[in-house]
Amino acid sequence: MTTNGHEREVLRELAGQVAEIATLRSQEEKKRLWQAHNDLTSTVPVVAVHPGRAWLECIPPERMVCQDPFLYAWEQRLRMQLYHYREIGDDHVVEGEFNIAWEMQSTAWGLDAAWQRQDMLARRKEAMYHLHPNLGVPRYLLPTQIPPREAPIQEAGDIEKLRPISYTVDRAGSKRRLALAQEMFGEILPVRQQGIANVDVPLAEHLVHLRGMHQLLLDVYERPEWVHRLSQYVATALDKRLQAWEREGLLSCNHGAELVGGDGPGWTEALPARGYDEERVRLRDVWGSTDSAPLAGFSPEMLDEFFFRYVTPVMGRFGLGSYGTLEQLHDRIESVRRLPKLRRLSVSPWSNLTPVAEALGKEVALSIRVKPEWFADKDFDVEGLRGVLIAKLRIAREHGCHVALVLSGLTTVQQQPWRLRTFVDVARQAIANVYG
């Protein structure tokens, strides 16, 4: 990692602006809003915007100064924080610290030859942006694997070739970057080493990546016992990886500014659990997340048999649980609500909100997601959006739900980033209309 005088000056200036905003009373007020939402005591909805790939239109790559991929990521994080506060205006909290995550690499189920390495430097300007307000490295810059064009398991017998995911932690490299960040930002923003804070159980994602969605659907009918075997193997391997992270002290608490389940920060008084030791964070001290989005083609019965059966025991290890999905939720809500310690639930735009609200009421915090298509269309139908938000909020209020209005999954805003601020303004107007 190399830096020059100009890059250093830019990073320090951005850090100073973030530090100043973090001290504002408004940031503490937003923390309290999210904590009330997560603790099921809220009286008014919160609003969250996660621009996704639309970050490329908010902060064009040509505006960036740093060239080194890690410094580029640091600059990106700081600019995102400032953009949230100045341009978007949602309930994102600008946190006054700068964290450096552990650098990790992992293998891919013993089938590495079928997977491709992601070129961090070549892809950094095209990659999707994932803002983790309190995470040291955006996801796309973590050394990892990306899915192959052809699924690694081509024949049913290939299951015998599977090996549990293994990982290595570059502690020396992580410490070097920590030292550089402390030297660069130390008197401006507190800097700390952060462990794994985005703790999830991506069972559905790995099943689809290993076999391919089309073939997996055929397998369910042609060889269901084989799919059971695959689901059990993957779930057990993911469970063992979580336990290893706990045992080796790699976890960090995520009951603060860290993004949980892709919807919002995790502030809550329910975590950490009794007996907490900040030097040895346990799974019961953290939020855990899972989702079934990659299995959108599965029926509720198929999800029960091949997904929930295996993910439920793993989710029971966490202090609190978050569940997300991109498919309709109303016809599988009873399966979802059986997940242990479920506290937060994403409701996709394609779900019928009424049966979800009727079933859950006040017992789970709902993240009501908005269709990203509203913002990708050439013509931005503001009044149509307003009507949809008011209708959803009325349903939620009628059933006493704790609500976050969430805009995420964006691919474009048609080079009109002001649409994000307009969403926030319209959302707040809709909240005022329904909640007074």
XYZ file of C-alpha atoms in Angstrom:
436
model
C 0.000 0.000 0.000
C 1.460 3.326 -1.087
C 0.261 6.866 -0.577
C 1.406 10.278 -1.682
C 1.066 13.667 -0.050
C -2.028 14.686 -1.987
C -3.881 11.422 -1.253
C -3.035 11.755 2.414
C -4.259 15.334 2.495
C -7.550 14.378 0.828
C -8.170 11.433 3.174
C -7.459 13.498 6.269
C -9.713 16.300 5.085
C -12.571 13.861 4.430
C -12.009 12.201 7.814
C -12.187 15.571 9.527
C -15.535 16.317 7.907
C -16.903 12.924 8.961
C -15.682 13.437 12.522
C -17.397 16.821 12.716
C -20.736 15.474 11.491
C -20.532 12.497 13.870
C -20.642 14.849 16.874
C -23.929 16.463 15.862
C -26.965 15.880 18.041
C -28.888 14.668 14.998
C -26.666 11.582 14.815
C -27.480 10.611 18.396
C -31.155 11.093 17.656
C -30.891 8.743 14.666
C -29.158 6.143 16.821
C -32.079 6.279 19.256
C -34.545 5.855 16.384
C -32.797 2.700 15.164
C -32.477 1.316 18.668
C -36.195 1.812 19.263
C -36.931 0.113 15.946
C -34.746 -2.896 16.752
C -36.005 -3.109 20.340
C -39.643 -2.990 19.201
C -40.437 0.247 21.018
C -40.597 2.617 18.043
C -43.520 4.966 17.478
C -42.505 6.281 14.056
C -40.867 4.562 11.048
C -37.226 5.047 10.120
C -36.022 5.603 6.549
C -32.974 3.914 5.001
C -31.389 4.247 1.556
C -28.744 1.821 0.279
C -27.842 2.988 -3.247
C -26.079 -0.202 -4.346
C -24.730 0.191 -7.864
C -26.302 3.650 -8.058
C -23.378 4.812 -5.904
C -21.508 4.961 -9.198
C -23.843 7.783 -10.243
C -23.677 9.519 -6.860
C -19.898 9.388 -6.536
C -18.463 8.810 -10.035
C -15.135 6.935 -10.078
C -13.474 9.856 -11.829
C -14.041 11.932 -8.699
C -11.889 9.590 -6.649
C -8.300 10.548 -5.878
C -6.587 7.495 -4.361
C -5.085 4.844 -6.629
C -4.124 2.063 -4.224
C -7.162 -0.257 -3.939
C -7.287 -0.157 -0.148
C -6.831 3.606 0.058
C -9.442 3.872 -2.691
C -11.796 1.921 -0.414
C -11.031 4.216 2.516
C -11.734 7.283 0.422
C -14.899 5.693 -0.855
C -16.190 4.967 2.644
C -15.565 8.527 3.803
C -17.220 10.056 0.749
C -20.224 7.774 1.157
C -20.691 8.881 4.748
C -20.617 12.529 3.702
C -22.936 11.921 0.761
C -25.482 10.205 2.983
C -25.562 13.177 5.332
C -25.435 16.007 2.803
C -27.296 14.662 -0.199
C -29.542 11.746 0.768
C -30.706 12.805 4.216
C -32.075 9.455 5.400
C -31.638 7.990 8.881
C -28.141 6.721 8.152
C -25.891 7.432 11.134
C -22.467 8.944 10.518
C -20.256 7.185 13.040
C -17.168 8.884 14.430
C -14.665 6.049 14.141
C -12.736 4.275 11.429
C -12.408 0.498 11.554
C -10.020 -1.825 9.779
C -11.372 -5.301 9.117
C -9.375 -8.506 9.151
C -8.160 -9.483 5.688
C -9.317 -12.997 4.937
C -9.198 -15.457 2.080
C -11.260 -18.612 1.713
C -11.372 -21.707 -0.418
C -14.446 -22.806 -2.375
C -15.703 -26.202 -1.220
C -12.693 -28.087 -2.564
C -13.704 -27.195 -6.116
C -11.431 -24.197 -6.513
C -10.547 -25.018 -10.102
C -14.102 -24.246 -11.159
C -14.097 -20.832 -9.499
C -12.523 -17.624 -10.661
C -10.547 -15.119 -8.675
C -11.848 -11.608 -8.534
C -9.326 -9.038 -9.693
C -9.725 -6.321 -7.070
C -7.887 -3.595 -8.911
C -9.417 -4.269 -12.332
C -12.977 -4.477 -10.983
C -12.966 -1.759 -8.370
C -14.615 0.872 -10.589
C -17.237 -1.514 -11.978
C -18.012 -3.320 -8.740
C -21.228 -2.853 -6.848
C -20.864 -0.612 -3.844
C -21.840 -2.069 -0.469
C -21.626 0.557 2.250
C -20.853 -0.884 5.645
C -20.828 2.234 7.838
C -18.484 0.678 10.360
C -16.618 -1.994 8.384
C -13.038 -1.603 7.330
C -13.200 -2.920 3.746
C -16.192 -2.966 1.361
C -17.229 -6.475 0.388
C -16.059 -6.270 -3.191
C -12.491 -5.533 -2.103
C -12.244 -8.548 0.155
C -10.206 -11.335 -1.474
C -12.893 -13.858 -2.325
C -14.318 -16.044 -5.054
C -17.048 -15.205 -7.526
C -19.422 -17.754 -9.042
C -18.277 -19.551 -12.194
C -20.200 -19.561 -15.434
C -20.880 -23.227 -14.896
C -21.811 -24.640 -11.508
C -18.976 -26.614 -9.854
C -21.232 -29.638 -9.244
C -21.954 -30.853 -12.758
C -22.779 -34.458 -11.849
C -24.536 -35.800 -8.788
C -21.400 -37.754 -7.949
C -19.404 -34.528 -7.655
C -20.843 -34.113 -4.174
C -18.144 -36.545 -3.065
C -15.528 -33.936 -4.032
C -16.887 -31.304 -1.649
C -14.701 -30.139 1.190
C -15.657 -27.645 3.918
C -14.762 -24.027 3.259
C -11.435 -23.133 4.804
C -10.076 -19.668 5.401
C -6.903 -17.882 6.335
C -6.495 -14.575 8.124
C -3.688 -12.246 7.123
C -3.086 -10.893 10.599
C 0.232 -9.280 9.713
C -1.208 -7.477 6.699
C -4.238 -6.399 8.716
C -2.012 -4.988 11.449
C 0.033 -3.049 8.904
C -3.077 -1.407 7.523
C -4.311 -0.736 11.040
C -1.041 1.024 11.850
C -1.258 3.107 8.672
C -4.853 4.116 9.457
C -3.906 5.036 13.024
C -0.996 7.129 11.787
C -3.198 8.830 9.177
C -6.433 9.352 11.131
C -5.529 8.758 14.770
C -6.026 12.302 16.063
C -9.073 12.830 13.807
C -11.064 9.585 14.005
C -10.540 6.733 16.481
C -9.199 3.685 14.609
C -9.603 0.064 15.712
C -9.195 -3.439 14.398
C -12.605 -4.865 13.649
C -13.446 -8.531 13.423
C -16.194 -10.159 11.382
C -19.307 -8.061 11.922
C -21.366 -9.121 8.909
C -22.314 -12.523 10.333
C -24.626 -14.508 8.095
C -25.655 -18.030 7.108
C -25.705 -17.928 3.280
C -27.079 -21.433 2.801
C -29.315 -20.557 -0.155
C -26.548 -18.646 -1.916
C -24.105 -21.541 -1.705
C -26.643 -24.149 -2.801
C -27.378 -22.184 -5.960
C -23.726 -21.376 -6.632
C -22.696 -25.000 -6.270
C -25.404 -26.546 -8.412
C -27.122 -23.804 -10.396
C -30.740 -22.789 -9.874
C -32.191 -24.616 -12.890
C -30.496 -27.907 -12.051
C -31.299 -27.555 -8.358
C -35.010 -27.281 -9.162
C -34.762 -30.454 -11.244
C -32.854 -32.192 -8.446
C -35.635 -31.469 -5.971
C -37.974 -33.606 -8.064
C -35.545 -36.167 -9.484
C -33.280 -36.797 -6.478
C -34.702 -35.123 -3.333
C -32.573 -37.197 -0.957
C -29.478 -35.970 -2.766
C -30.603 -32.344 -2.232
C -31.141 -33.113 1.451
C -27.600 -34.422 1.603
C -26.235 -31.306 -0.112
C -28.211 -28.938 2.137
C -27.072 -30.780 5.248
C -23.444 -30.731 4.148
C -23.411 -27.018 3.317
C -25.332 -26.004 6.453
C -23.014 -28.048 8.677
C -19.935 -26.543 7.033
C -21.252 -22.998 7.474
C -22.105 -23.767 11.097
C -18.605 -25.075 11.773
C -17.105 -21.973 10.158
C -19.139 -19.751 12.500
C -17.983 -21.751 15.510
C -14.377 -21.473 14.340
C -14.695 -17.689 14.025
C -16.005 -17.598 17.583
C -13.306 -19.932 18.899
C -10.495 -17.963 17.234
C -11.721 -14.565 18.407
C -12.508 -13.250 14.935
C -16.013 -11.959 15.638
C -16.943 -8.352 16.407
C -20.162 -7.132 17.930
C -22.639 -5.705 15.446
C -25.167 -4.053 17.745
C -24.042 -0.577 16.676
C -23.542 1.122 13.319
C -22.857 -2.128 11.484
C -25.329 -2.988 8.735
C -27.477 -5.992 9.676
C -29.305 -8.002 7.050
C -28.814 -5.329 4.414
C -31.498 -3.048 5.858
C -30.094 -0.912 8.652
C -27.777 -0.689 11.663
C -28.020 -3.056 14.586
C -28.348 -0.766 17.611
C -30.148 -2.614 20.386
C -30.127 -3.014 24.152
C -30.741 -6.758 23.741
C -27.082 -7.392 22.848
C -24.509 -8.422 23.882
C -25.602 -11.415 25.965
C -24.848 -11.909 29.645
C -21.209 -12.780 30.295
C -19.944 -10.713 27.358
C -16.193 -10.271 26.983
C -15.135 -7.752 24.345
C -11.930 -9.714 23.790
C -13.861 -12.889 22.988
C -17.127 -12.116 21.214
C -19.520 -15.074 21.028
C -22.211 -15.913 18.494
C -24.860 -15.221 21.127
C -23.507 -11.673 21.405
C -24.268 -10.764 17.784
C -26.971 -10.423 15.171
C -27.027 -13.253 12.646
C -28.657 -13.057 9.236
C -29.903 -15.401 6.574
C -32.033 -15.142 3.459
C -33.633 -17.324 0.840
C -33.482 -14.887 -2.087
C -31.434 -17.208 -4.352
C -34.159 -19.844 -3.929
C -36.943 -17.580 -5.193
C -38.137 -20.359 -7.507
C -38.861 -22.700 -4.586
C -42.404 -23.155 -3.304
C -43.090 -22.629 0.422
C -43.144 -26.415 0.869
C -39.796 -26.808 -0.884
C -38.248 -24.074 1.260
C -39.489 -25.807 4.408
C -38.010 -29.112 3.356
C -34.694 -28.080 1.838
C -33.868 -24.696 3.407
C -35.548 -23.902 6.745
C -34.981 -27.434 8.028
C -31.220 -26.893 7.832
C -30.758 -23.175 8.445
C -32.943 -22.996 11.578
C -30.549 -24.797 13.974
C -27.666 -22.581 12.862
C -29.665 -19.380 13.354
C -30.368 -20.484 16.907
C -26.742 -19.790 17.837
C -27.128 -16.005 17.490
C -28.336 -13.477 20.014
C -30.802 -11.981 17.537
C -31.800 -12.968 14.020
C -32.546 -11.142 10.780
C -34.185 -12.667 7.714
C -34.324 -11.231 4.223
C -35.846 -12.286 0.957
C -36.518 -10.930 -2.515
C -39.500 -13.159 -3.249
C -43.052 -12.841 -1.958
C -43.227 -13.465 1.759
C -46.912 -13.734 2.605
C -47.256 -17.394 1.594
C -44.328 -18.558 3.734
C -44.607 -16.300 6.762
C -45.346 -19.159 9.170
C -42.061 -20.846 8.249
C -40.152 -17.613 8.648
C -41.603 -16.762 12.036
C -40.370 -20.111 13.390
C -36.765 -18.997 12.942
C -35.266 -18.724 16.445
C -34.708 -15.259 17.932
C -36.083 -13.538 14.851
C -36.120 -9.805 15.485
C -35.979 -8.190 12.031
C -37.624 -9.181 8.754
C -37.295 -7.779 5.236
C -40.561 -7.589 3.333
C -39.962 -7.571 -0.409
C -41.875 -5.164 -2.659
C -43.629 -8.165 -4.213
C -45.124 -9.356 -0.931
C -48.707 -8.813 0.154
C -48.046 -6.801 3.294
C -51.426 -7.368 4.925
C -51.044 -11.069 5.896
C -47.452 -10.418 6.988
C -48.529 -7.545 9.232
C -51.460 -9.571 10.560
C -49.213 -12.521 11.411
C -46.371 -10.593 13.033
C -47.865 -7.380 14.411
C -45.476 -5.978 17.017
C -43.366 -9.097 17.502
C -40.818 -8.440 14.706
C -39.411 -5.216 13.207
C -40.336 -4.984 9.523
C -38.106 -3.558 6.785
C -40.581 -2.665 4.064
C -38.641 -2.502 0.823
C -39.546 -0.306 -2.125
C -39.381 -1.451 -5.738
C -36.097 -0.241 -7.253
C -37.878 -0.044 -10.600
C -39.440 3.238 -9.486
C -35.974 4.774 -9.681
C -34.675 2.953 -12.762
C -37.489 4.110 -15.028
C -36.845 7.057 -17.299
C -39.940 8.785 -15.933
C -39.833 9.080 -12.154
C -43.437 8.706 -10.903
C -43.239 10.555 -7.606
C -46.972 10.618 -6.985
C -47.279 6.918 -7.672
C -44.478 6.273 -5.185
C -46.195 8.460 -2.596
C -49.428 6.506 -2.950
C -47.672 3.161 -2.514
C -45.822 4.314 0.612
C -48.960 5.718 2.230
C -50.869 2.509 1.526
C -48.135 0.322 3.035
C -47.752 2.540 6.091
C -51.485 2.452 6.773
C -51.432 -1.333 6.783
C -48.416 -1.385 9.074
C -49.875 1.109 11.513
C -53.205 -0.682 11.646
C -51.398 -3.779 12.933
C -48.982 -1.957 15.249
C -45.867 -2.879 13.256
C -42.425 -1.389 13.844
C -41.361 -0.176 10.423
C -38.330 0.838 8.406
C -38.906 2.056 4.856
C -35.929 0.723 2.894
C -34.742 1.577 -0.597
C -32.103 -0.876 -1.817
C -31.182 -3.107 -4.750
C -30.732 -0.184 -7.109
C -28.900 -0.590 -10.393
C -29.400 2.957 -11.648
C -31.158 6.223 -10.903
C -30.919 7.344 -14.536
C -27.996 9.653 -13.717
C -30.316 11.600 -11.403
C -29.018 11.019 -7.856
C -31.478 13.613 -6.564
C -34.102 10.856 -6.844
C -32.673 9.347 -3.635
C -33.280 12.556 -1.682
C -36.727 12.791 -3.235
C -37.510 9.301 -1.957
C -36.529 10.354 1.556
C -38.643 13.505 1.347
C -41.655 11.608 -0.003
C -41.197 8.878 2.626
C -41.174 11.442 5.433
C -44.268 13.107 3.978
C -46.012 9.740 3.828
C -45.043 9.036 7.449
C -46.465 12.414 8.487
C -49.650 11.665 6.562
C -50.199 8.330 8.325
C -48.644 8.848 11.771
C -49.382 12.548 12.191
